[in-house]
Coordinates of C-alpha atoms and ligand atoms in Angstrom, one line a residue:
M1249 CA -18.5 -13.4 12.7
Y1250 CA -17.4 -9.8 12.6
Q1251 CA -16.0 -8.4 15.7
D1252 CA -15.8 -5.0 17.2
T1253 CA -12.2 -3.5 17.4
L1254 CA -10.6 -2.0 20.4
L1255 CA -7.3 0.0 20.6
Y1256 CA -4.1 -1.9 21.5
I1257 CA -1.9 0.1 23.9
D1258 CA 0.9 -1.1 26.0
G1259 CA -0.1 -4.7 25.6
S1260 CA -3.8 -4.4 26.4
W1261 CA -7.0 -4.1 24.4
R1262 CA -9.2 -1.4 25.4
G1263 CA -11.8 1.1 24.4
G1264 CA -11.0 4.9 23.9
S1265 CA -10.9 6.9 27.1
A1266 CA -13.7 9.1 25.9
G1267 CA -15.8 6.1 25.0
E1268 CA -16.3 7.1 21.5
M1269 CA -16.8 4.6 18.6
I1270 CA -16.8 4.7 15.0
A1271 CA -19.2 2.6 12.8
V1272 CA -17.8 0.0 10.4
I1273 CA -19.7 -0.6 7.3
N1274 CA -19.6 -3.8 5.0
P1275 CA -19.3 -2.2 1.5
A1276 CA -21.0 -5.1 -0.2
T1277 CA -24.4 -4.5 1.7
E1278 CA -24.0 -0.9 3.3
E1279 CA -24.9 -2.5 6.6
V1280 CA -23.1 -1.4 9.8
I1281 CA -21.4 -4.6 11.1
G1282 CA -19.6 -3.4 13.9
T1283 CA -17.6 -0.5 15.5
V1284 CA -13.9 0.5 16.2
A1285 CA -12.9 2.4 19.4
K1286 CA -11.8 6.0 18.9
A1287 CA -8.6 7.3 20.6
S1288 CA -8.6 10.5 22.3
E1289 CA -5.3 12.6 23.2
V1290 CA -5.2 10.9 26.4
D1291 CA -5.0 7.5 24.7
L1292 CA -2.4 8.7 22.2
G1293 CA -0.3 10.0 25.0
E1294 CA -0.3 6.6 26.7
A1295 CA 0.5 4.8 23.5
V1296 CA 3.5 7.2 23.0
S1297 CA 4.8 6.4 26.5
A1298 CA 4.2 2.8 25.8
A1299 CA 6.1 2.9 22.5
Q1300 CA 8.9 4.8 24.4
R1301 CA 9.2 2.0 27.0
G1302 CA 8.7 -0.6 24.3
F1303 CA 11.7 0.8 22.3
S1304 CA 14.0 0.6 25.2
V1305 CA 13.2 -3.2 25.7
W1306 CA 13.0 -4.2 22.0
R1307 CA 16.3 -2.5 20.9
K1308 CA 18.0 -4.7 23.4
V1309 CA 16.6 -8.0 22.0
P1310 CA 19.1 -9.7 19.9
A1311 CA 18.2 -9.8 16.3
L1312 CA 18.2 -13.4 16.1
D1313 CA 15.5 -13.6 18.8
R1314 CA 13.6 -10.7 17.1
A1315 CA 13.5 -12.7 14.0
Q1316 CA 12.2 -15.8 15.8
I1317 CA 9.4 -14.0 17.4
M1318 CA 8.5 -12.5 14.2
R1319 CA 8.6 -15.8 12.2
R1320 CA 6.1 -17.2 15.0
A1321 CA 3.7 -14.4 14.2
S1322 CA 3.7 -15.5 10.5
A1323 CA 3.0 -18.9 11.6
I1324 CA 0.1 -17.7 13.7
L1325 CA -1.3 -15.8 10.6
R1326 CA -1.0 -18.8 8.4
E1327 CA -2.9 -21.0 11.0
R1328 CA -5.7 -18.3 11.0
E1329 CA -5.7 -17.3 7.2
D1330 CA -9.2 -18.5 6.4
R1331 CA -10.7 -16.5 9.3
I1332 CA -8.6 -13.3 8.6
A1333 CA -9.3 -13.4 5.0
R1334 CA -13.0 -13.4 5.6
L1335 CA -12.7 -10.5 7.9
I1336 CA -10.7 -8.5 5.3
S1337 CA -13.4 -9.5 2.5
I1338 CA -16.2 -8.3 4.9
E1339 CA -14.8 -5.0 5.8
Q1340 CA -12.9 -4.1 2.4
G1341 CA -14.9 -6.0 -0.2
K1342 CA -12.2 -7.7 -2.0
P1343 CA -12.9 -11.3 -3.2
L1344 CA -12.0 -14.1 -0.8
Y1345 CA -9.2 -15.4 -3.0
E1346 CA -7.5 -12.0 -3.1
A1347 CA -7.9 -11.6 0.7
L1348 CA -6.3 -15.1 1.3
N1349 CA -3.6 -13.9 -1.0
E1350 CA -3.1 -10.8 1.1
V1351 CA -2.9 -12.9 4.3
R1352 CA -0.3 -15.1 2.7
A1353 CA 1.7 -12.2 1.3
T1354 CA 1.6 -10.6 4.7
A1355 CA 3.1 -13.6 6.5
E1356 CA 5.7 -13.9 3.8
T1357 CA 6.6 -10.2 4.0
N1358 CA 7.0 -10.5 7.8
N1359 CA 9.3 -13.5 7.4
W1360 CA 11.4 -11.6 4.9
F1361 CA 12.0 -8.7 7.3
A1362 CA 12.7 -11.2 10.2
E1363 CA 15.5 -12.5 7.9
E1364 CA 16.6 -9.0 7.3
A1365 CA 16.7 -8.3 11.0
T1366 CA 19.8 -10.6 11.2
R1367 CA 21.6 -8.7 8.2
S1368 CA 21.7 -5.3 9.2
Y1369 CA 25.4 -4.9 8.9
G1370 CA 27.7 -2.0 9.4
R1371 CA 31.1 -1.7 7.7
V1372 CA 34.7 -1.3 8.6
I1373 CA 36.4 1.7 6.9
P1374 CA 40.2 1.6 6.2
A1375 CA 41.8 4.1 8.4
R1376 CA 44.4 6.9 7.7
G1377 CA 46.6 6.0 10.8
E1378 CA 48.0 2.8 12.5
G1379 CA 45.7 1.7 15.4
I1380 CA 42.7 3.6 14.4
H1381 CA 39.5 1.5 14.0
Q1382 CA 36.8 3.1 12.1
F1383 CA 33.4 1.4 11.6
T1384 CA 29.7 2.0 11.3
V1385 CA 26.9 0.4 13.2
R1386 CA 23.1 0.3 12.1
E1387 CA 20.8 1.5 15.0
P1388 CA 17.1 1.4 15.1
V1389 CA 15.9 5.0 14.5
G1390 CA 13.4 5.0 17.4
P1391 CA 9.7 4.7 18.0
V1392 CA 7.7 5.0 14.7
A1393 CA 4.4 6.4 13.8
A1394 CA 2.9 4.5 10.9
F1395 CA -0.3 5.3 8.9
T1396 CA -1.8 2.7 6.7
P1397 CA -4.9 2.9 4.3
W1398 CA -7.7 0.5 3.8
N1399 CA -6.9 -1.1 0.3
F1400 CA -4.6 -3.8 1.7
P1401 CA -5.7 -3.7 5.5
I1402 CA -2.8 -5.9 6.8
L1403 CA -0.3 -6.0 4.0
Q1404 CA 0.2 -2.3 4.2
I1405 CA 0.8 -2.6 7.9
V1406 CA 3.6 -5.3 7.7
C1407 CA 5.5 -3.3 5.2
K1408 CA 5.9 -0.8 7.9
V1409 CA 5.6 -2.7 11.2
S1410 CA 7.8 -5.8 10.2
A1411 CA 10.5 -3.4 8.9
A1412 CA 10.4 -1.5 12.1
L1413 CA 10.3 -4.6 14.4
A1414 CA 13.3 -6.0 12.3
A1415 CA 15.3 -3.0 12.8
G1416 CA 14.6 -2.8 16.6
C1417 CA 12.0 0.0 16.8
S1418 CA 8.8 0.2 18.6
V1419 CA 5.7 1.3 16.5
I1420 CA 2.2 3.1 16.9
V1421 CA 0.1 2.1 14.1
K1422 CA -2.8 4.2 12.9
A1423 CA -4.6 1.7 10.8
P1424 CA -7.7 2.4 8.8
E1425 CA -11.0 2.9 10.6
E1426 CA -12.9 1.5 7.6
T1427 CA -11.2 -1.9 7.9
P1428 CA -10.0 -2.2 11.6
A1429 CA -10.7 -5.8 12.5
S1430 CA -8.1 -7.6 10.2
P1431 CA -5.3 -5.2 11.5
A1432 CA -6.5 -6.1 15.1
E1433 CA -5.9 -9.9 14.2
L1434 CA -2.4 -8.9 12.8
V1435 CA -1.3 -7.2 16.2
S1436 CA -2.8 -10.1 18.2
A1437 CA -0.4 -12.4 16.1
F1438 CA 2.4 -10.4 17.0
A1439 CA 1.4 -10.2 20.6
E1440 CA 0.8 -13.9 20.9
A1441 CA 4.1 -14.6 19.2
G1442 CA 6.0 -12.8 22.0
V1443 CA 6.6 -9.3 20.9
P1444 CA 6.8 -7.4 24.3
R1445 CA 4.1 -4.9 25.6
G1446 CA 4.5 -1.4 24.2
V1447 CA 6.6 -2.5 21.2
V1448 CA 3.5 -2.6 18.9
N1449 CA 0.5 -0.3 19.5
L1450 CA -2.7 0.1 17.4
V1451 CA -4.8 3.2 17.4
F1452 CA -7.7 4.4 15.4
G1453 CA -9.7 7.6 15.4
E1454 CA -9.8 10.9 13.6
P1455 CA -6.7 10.7 11.2
S1456 CA -5.6 14.3 11.2
E1457 CA -5.7 14.6 15.0
I1458 CA -3.7 11.4 15.3
S1459 CA -1.1 12.3 12.8
E1460 CA -0.8 15.9 14.1
Y1461 CA -0.4 14.6 17.6
L1462 CA 2.2 11.7 16.9
I1463 CA 4.4 13.3 14.2
S1464 CA 4.9 16.4 16.3
H1465 CA 5.5 14.4 19.5
P1466 CA 9.2 14.6 20.5
V1467 CA 9.4 10.7 21.1
I1468 CA 8.5 9.8 17.8
R1469 CA 11.5 9.6 15.5
K1470 CA 10.2 8.2 12.2
V1471 CA 7.0 8.6 10.3
S1472 CA 5.8 6.2 7.4
F1473 CA 2.5 7.0 5.4
T1474 CA 0.7 5.3 2.8
G1475 CA -2.2 7.1 1.1
S1476 CA -3.0 9.9 -1.2
T1477 CA -0.4 12.5 -2.5
A1478 CA -2.4 15.3 -1.0
V1479 CA -2.4 14.0 2.5
G1480 CA 1.2 12.7 2.3
K1481 CA 2.5 16.2 1.4
Q1482 CA 0.8 17.5 4.6
L1483 CA 2.4 14.8 6.7
A1484 CA 5.8 15.3 5.1
S1485 CA 5.6 18.9 5.7
L1486 CA 4.7 18.2 9.4
A1487 CA 7.6 15.7 9.6
G1488 CA 10.0 18.2 8.0
L1489 CA 9.1 20.8 10.5
H1490 CA 9.9 18.5 13.4
M1491 CA 12.9 17.0 11.6
K1492 CA 11.5 13.4 11.7
R1493 CA 12.6 10.7 9.1
A1494 CA 9.8 10.0 6.8
T1495 CA 8.7 7.3 4.1
M1496 CA 5.9 8.5 1.9
E1497 CA 4.1 5.9 -0.3
L1498 CA 1.7 7.9 -2.2
G1499 CA -0.6 7.9 -5.3
G1500 CA 0.2 6.7 -8.8
H1501 CA -1.2 6.9 -12.2
A1502 CA 0.5 4.0 -13.9
P1503 CA 1.0 4.2 -17.8
A1504 CA 0.7 0.7 -19.6
I1505 CA 2.4 0.8 -23.0
V1506 CA 1.8 -1.7 -25.4
F1507 CA 4.0 -1.8 -28.7
S1508 CA 2.7 -3.4 -32.0
D1509 CA 5.2 -6.1 -31.6
A1510 CA 4.1 -7.2 -28.2
D1511 CA 2.6 -10.6 -27.3
L1512 CA -0.8 -9.4 -27.2
D1513 CA -2.2 -12.4 -25.2
A1514 CA 0.2 -11.7 -22.5
A1515 CA -0.5 -7.9 -22.5
V1516 CA -4.5 -8.2 -22.4
T1517 CA -4.3 -11.2 -19.9
G1518 CA -1.7 -9.5 -17.7
L1519 CA -3.1 -5.8 -17.8
S1520 CA -6.7 -6.8 -17.2
T1521 CA -5.8 -8.8 -14.1
Q1522 CA -3.8 -6.0 -12.8
K1523 CA -6.3 -3.4 -13.6
F1524 CA -9.4 -4.8 -11.9
K1525 CA -7.5 -6.5 -9.0
N1526 CA -9.0 -5.1 -5.7
A1527 CA -11.5 -3.2 -7.9
G1528 CA -8.7 -0.9 -9.2
Q1529 CA -8.0 0.4 -5.7
V1530 CA -4.4 -0.3 -6.0
C1531 CA -1.6 2.4 -6.1
I1532 CA 0.2 0.5 -8.8
S1533 CA -3.1 -0.3 -10.8
P1534 CA -2.5 0.4 -14.6
T1535 CA -4.5 3.5 -15.6
R1536 CA -3.3 5.1 -18.8
F1537 CA -3.3 2.4 -21.6
L1538 CA -1.2 3.7 -24.2
I1539 CA -1.6 1.3 -27.2
Q1540 CA 0.3 1.6 -30.7
E1541 CA -1.9 2.8 -33.4
S1542 CA -1.8 -0.4 -35.4
I1543 CA -3.1 -2.8 -32.8
F1544 CA -5.3 -0.3 -30.9
E1545 CA -8.6 -1.4 -32.1
T1546 CA -7.6 -5.2 -31.6
F1547 CA -6.3 -4.5 -28.1
V1548 CA -9.6 -2.5 -27.0
E1549 CA -11.7 -5.3 -28.3
R1550 CA -9.9 -8.0 -26.5
F1551 CA -9.5 -6.0 -23.3
V1552 CA -13.2 -5.2 -23.3
E1553 CA -14.0 -8.9 -23.7
K1554 CA -12.0 -9.7 -20.6
A1555 CA -13.4 -6.6 -18.5
A1556 CA -17.1 -7.4 -19.4
S1557 CA -16.6 -11.0 -18.3
I1558 CA -15.5 -10.3 -14.9
E1559 CA -18.0 -11.5 -12.2
V1560 CA -18.7 -8.6 -9.9
G1561 CA -20.3 -9.3 -6.5
D1562 CA -20.1 -9.9 -2.7
G1563 CA -16.4 -10.8 -2.0
L1564 CA -17.7 -13.7 0.2
A1565 CA -19.9 -15.2 -2.8
A1566 CA -18.2 -18.1 -4.7
G1567 CA -17.3 -17.0 -8.2
T1568 CA -16.7 -13.4 -7.4
R1569 CA -13.7 -11.9 -9.2
M1570 CA -14.4 -8.3 -8.3
G1571 CA -16.0 -7.1 -5.1
P1572 CA -17.5 -3.6 -4.5
L1573 CA -15.6 -0.4 -4.0
A1574 CA -14.4 0.0 -0.5
N1575 CA -16.6 3.1 0.4
K1576 CA -19.2 5.5 -0.7
R1577 CA -16.4 8.2 -1.4
R1578 CA -15.0 5.9 -4.1
L1579 CA -18.3 5.1 -5.6
E1580 CA -19.0 8.9 -6.1
A1581 CA -15.4 9.7 -7.3
I1582 CA -15.7 6.9 -10.0
D1583 CA -19.0 8.0 -11.2
A1584 CA -17.8 11.8 -11.4
Y1585 CA -14.5 10.5 -13.2
V1586 CA -16.6 8.6 -15.8
S1587 CA -19.2 11.4 -16.4
D1588 CA -16.4 13.7 -17.0
A1589 CA -14.2 11.3 -19.2
V1590 CA -17.5 11.0 -21.4
K1591 CA -18.2 14.7 -21.5
T1592 CA -14.6 15.4 -22.7
G1593 CA -14.9 12.9 -25.6
G1594 CA -14.1 9.6 -24.2
E1595 CA -16.1 6.4 -25.5
I1596 CA -17.5 3.9 -22.9
R1597 CA -16.6 0.5 -24.5
T1598 CA -17.9 -1.4 -21.6
G1599 CA -19.2 -0.6 -18.1
G1600 CA -19.6 3.0 -16.9
K1601 CA -22.3 2.5 -14.3
R1602 CA -23.0 1.6 -10.8
I1603 CA -24.5 -2.0 -10.3
G1604 CA -27.7 -2.1 -8.4
N1605 CA -28.5 0.3 -5.6
Q1606 CA -27.2 -1.6 -2.4
G1607 CA -23.6 -2.1 -1.9
Y1608 CA -20.8 -0.1 -3.6
F1609 CA -20.6 -2.1 -6.8
Y1610 CA -19.3 -0.5 -10.1
E1611 CA -18.9 -2.2 -13.5
P1612 CA -15.3 -2.8 -14.8
T1613 CA -15.1 0.1 -17.2
V1614 CA -13.1 0.8 -20.3
I1615 CA -13.0 4.2 -21.9
A1616 CA -11.4 4.5 -25.5
N1617 CA -9.9 7.7 -26.8
A1618 CA -10.3 9.6 -23.5
S1619 CA -9.2 13.2 -23.8
I1620 CA -5.8 14.1 -22.3
D1621 CA -7.8 16.9 -20.3
A1622 CA -10.2 14.2 -18.8
L1623 CA -10.0 14.4 -15.0
A1624 CA -9.3 10.7 -14.8
M1625 CA -6.3 11.1 -17.1
N1626 CA -4.7 13.5 -14.6
E1627 CA -5.9 12.4 -11.1
E1628 CA -5.6 9.0 -9.8
P1629 CA -9.0 7.4 -10.3
F1630 CA -8.2 4.5 -7.8
G1631 CA -11.1 2.3 -9.2
P1632 CA -12.0 0.0 -11.9
I1633 CA -11.5 2.4 -14.9
A1634 CA -9.1 1.7 -17.9
L1635 CA -8.4 4.7 -20.0
V1636 CA -7.1 3.8 -23.5
R1637 CA -5.5 6.0 -26.1
P1638 CA -3.4 5.3 -29.1
F1639 CA 0.2 6.5 -29.8
R1640 CA 2.3 6.6 -32.8
T1641 CA 6.1 6.6 -31.8
F1642 CA 8.3 5.7 -28.9
D1643 CA 8.8 9.0 -28.1
D1644 CA 5.2 9.9 -28.0
A1645 CA 4.4 7.0 -25.6
V1646 CA 7.4 8.0 -23.2
A1647 CA 6.2 11.7 -23.3
E1648 CA 2.6 10.8 -22.3
A1649 CA 3.8 8.3 -19.7
N1650 CA 6.1 11.0 -18.2
R1651 CA 3.6 13.8 -18.4
L1652 CA 2.1 13.7 -14.8
P1653 CA 3.6 14.4 -11.6
Y1654 CA 3.1 10.8 -10.5
G1655 CA 5.9 8.3 -10.9
L1656 CA 5.1 5.1 -9.1
A1657 CA 4.6 2.2 -11.5
A1658 CA 4.9 1.7 -15.2
Y1659 CA 4.0 -1.3 -17.3
A1660 CA 5.2 -2.1 -21.0
Y1661 CA 4.8 -5.0 -23.6
T1662 CA 7.2 -5.4 -26.4
Q1663 CA 9.2 -8.3 -27.8
S1664 CA 12.1 -5.8 -28.6
G1665 CA 15.0 -6.1 -26.1
K1666 CA 16.1 -2.7 -27.4
I1667 CA 12.8 -1.1 -26.9
A1668 CA 12.5 -2.6 -23.5
A1669 CA 15.9 -1.4 -22.5
A1670 CA 15.1 2.0 -23.7
L1671 CA 11.9 2.1 -21.7
G1672 CA 13.6 1.1 -18.5
A1673 CA 15.9 4.1 -18.8
A1674 CA 13.2 6.6 -20.2
L1675 CA 10.3 6.1 -17.8
E1676 CA 10.1 8.4 -14.8
S1677 CA 8.9 5.9 -12.5
G1678 CA 10.0 4.2 -9.3
M1679 CA 9.1 0.7 -10.6
V1680 CA 9.0 -0.7 -14.1
S1681 CA 7.5 -3.9 -15.1
I1682 CA 8.2 -5.1 -18.7
N1683 CA 6.2 -8.2 -20.3
H1684 CA 5.0 -9.5 -17.0
L1685 CA 3.4 -8.4 -13.5
G1686 CA 6.6 -8.3 -11.5
L1687 CA 6.0 -5.6 -8.9
S1688 CA 5.3 -5.9 -5.1
L1689 CA 7.5 -8.8 -3.7
P1690 CA 8.8 -8.8 -0.3
E1691 CA 12.4 -8.8 -1.5
T1692 CA 12.0 -6.0 -4.2
P1693 CA 11.9 -2.3 -3.4
F1694 CA 8.6 -0.7 -3.7
G1695 CA 8.5 3.1 -4.0
G1696 CA 7.9 6.1 -6.3
V1697 CA 9.4 9.2 -7.5
K1698 CA 8.1 12.8 -8.1
D1699 CA 4.7 13.2 -6.3
S1700 CA 4.5 9.5 -5.7
G1701 CA 6.4 9.8 -2.7
V1702 CA 9.9 9.4 -1.1
G1703 CA 11.7 6.2 0.1
S1704 CA 11.0 2.6 -0.5
E1705 CA 9.2 -0.2 1.2
G1706 CA 10.4 -3.9 0.5
G1707 CA 13.7 -5.1 -0.3
T1708 CA 16.8 -4.2 1.7
E1709 CA 15.7 -0.7 1.3
G1710 CA 12.6 -1.4 3.3
I1711 CA 14.7 -1.9 6.5
D1712 CA 17.2 0.8 5.8
A1713 CA 14.3 3.3 6.3
Y1714 CA 14.2 2.3 10.1
L1715 CA 17.9 2.2 10.7
S1716 CA 20.4 5.2 11.3
T1717 CA 24.1 4.9 10.8
K1718 CA 26.5 5.6 13.6
F1719 CA 30.1 6.2 12.9
I1720 CA 32.6 5.3 15.5
S1721 CA 36.2 6.0 15.3
Q1722 CA 38.4 4.4 18.0
V1723 CA 42.1 4.3 19.0
Ligands
LIG2516 P1 -7.8 10.0 2.0 O1 -6.5 10.6 1.4 O2 -8.7 10.8 2.7 O3 -7.1 8.7 2.8 C1 -6.0 7.9 2.5 C2 -5.7 7.1 3.8 O4 -5.0 8.3 4.5 C3 -6.8 6.8 4.7 O5 -6.3 5.6 5.3 C4 -6.9 7.8 5.8 O6 -7.3 7.4 7.0 C5 -5.6 8.5 5.8 N1 -5.7 9.9 6.2 C6 -6.3 10.9 5.6 N2 -5.9 12.0 6.1 C7 -5.0 11.7 7.1 C8 -4.3 12.6 8.0 N3 -4.5 13.9 8.1 N4 -3.5 12.0 8.8 C9 -3.2 10.7 8.7 N5 -3.8 9.9 8.0 C10 -4.7 10.4 7.0 O7 -8.2 9.2 0.8 P2 -9.4 8.1 0.7 O8 -10.7 8.5 0.2 O9 -9.5 7.2 2.0 O10 -8.7 7.2 -0.5 C11 -8.7 7.7 -1.8 C12 -7.4 8.1 -2.2 O11 -6.3 7.8 -1.3 C13 -7.2 7.5 -3.4 O12 -7.4 8.3 -4.5 C14 -5.5 7.2 -3.4 O13 -4.9 8.2 -4.0 C15 -5.1 7.3 -1.9 N6 -4.9 5.9 -1.5 C16 -3.5 5.5 -1.9 C17 -3.2 4.2 -1.3 C18 -1.8 3.6 -1.6 O14 -1.8 2.4 -1.6 N7 -0.9 4.4 -2.0 C19 -4.0 3.7 -0.5 C20 -5.4 4.1 -0.2 C21 -5.8 5.4 -0.7

């Protein structure tokens, strides 16, 4: 049932002009399941011309009509949710129920932006003299280059494409080569819903070649990237060199602080669910578990019980709660982080090993008393590892939470309103979720501070990134 994936340029599906293809691997079996076409510079040039023409058409389509087309795309996605979820699971590894949630969240996010299309208001500014009319209008910024990762193969795309479409921009998406078939389904839904040719284009290939070509191309006016901090810094520099607007959604290293007065059931259940979702390959995954001394051992014991009971297997198999890691790089990285954490004094309380020798499966892993110098306490592990450390005071916990250059998500559990309010103010983080898992909704901003990025996706901030403000003064 898995299909080969082509490029989508100027309203047509086609192979790369050089005839090159990249293999796609099922991470649960390590089998090659298909191919994806590789774009050459000729193809990219055609995509840019198409996006330029597409922009001139789409920007003139009234917002109400843009919204209607977008809502139709969501309806198509919902009709096909089972098929698309299976593709996501096969190419990315996540369990089918998570994949289905992703398709539904994708449709919902697209609908949210469809509504936002009709609300991109300007404002009237009181003038200093009679007969002067001063006002602002919001205009689409122009053709966009969007780069998205493999952990949420289609949700990451709508966060960019739907915001761009709502604003009246055209887009070239460089989607992940590891998970190409589900993005192709998403783009098909937009095309079938009536998005005109050239407005959404989909390319795959050598990531650095594509980003260098597109970001430096004068037609492209805006860059949006989700991925690692290291790559984000390179792309942001290139965008700066060419004076392009840029949104950067980068890595995180979320602290999860549990105070002794917390509802322990809620903390253990919430944080274990959030930790092992998508095998920990989520930028807002909790990583540094900071537990107040008096409840440290109880928390670890209960968290380990949850982690050890997670059924790991092929995402398509009934009962699977955690799939394989998405690729071999992750498996090797996680193995290295765990060995290093043990070498530097951490104690494995559960997990710590690859499962079997076929498929990139890894045990849900809990490491207690990890050294602050362990690599995984400093670099984003992006995998199923929880590092747990005790803390004594509020100030100690906040100091550790803010120690790293990352600042994406932070979690905390306490029944004290005073502590909760103080945490909200003290944590250097783009998003803070206290006593529940409240992040990543279409209507709320999603973004980081410090090395975790620049700008927000989601919420009204999400569409702002694709609009520029023009001031008009008229007598
Ligand atoms: P990576 O940095 O090589 O790639 C991450 C993504 O960026 C991929 O989709 C890749 O195709 C793309 N990419 C890489 N180099 C690029 C370039 N020069 N131009 C344009 N796109 C480029 O890392 P990886 O091994 O695929 O993933 C592991 C790391 O990536 C993780 O440790 C994590 O920090 C980060 N990541 C973050 C997110 C997120 O949601 N923020 C998602 C996936 C990966």
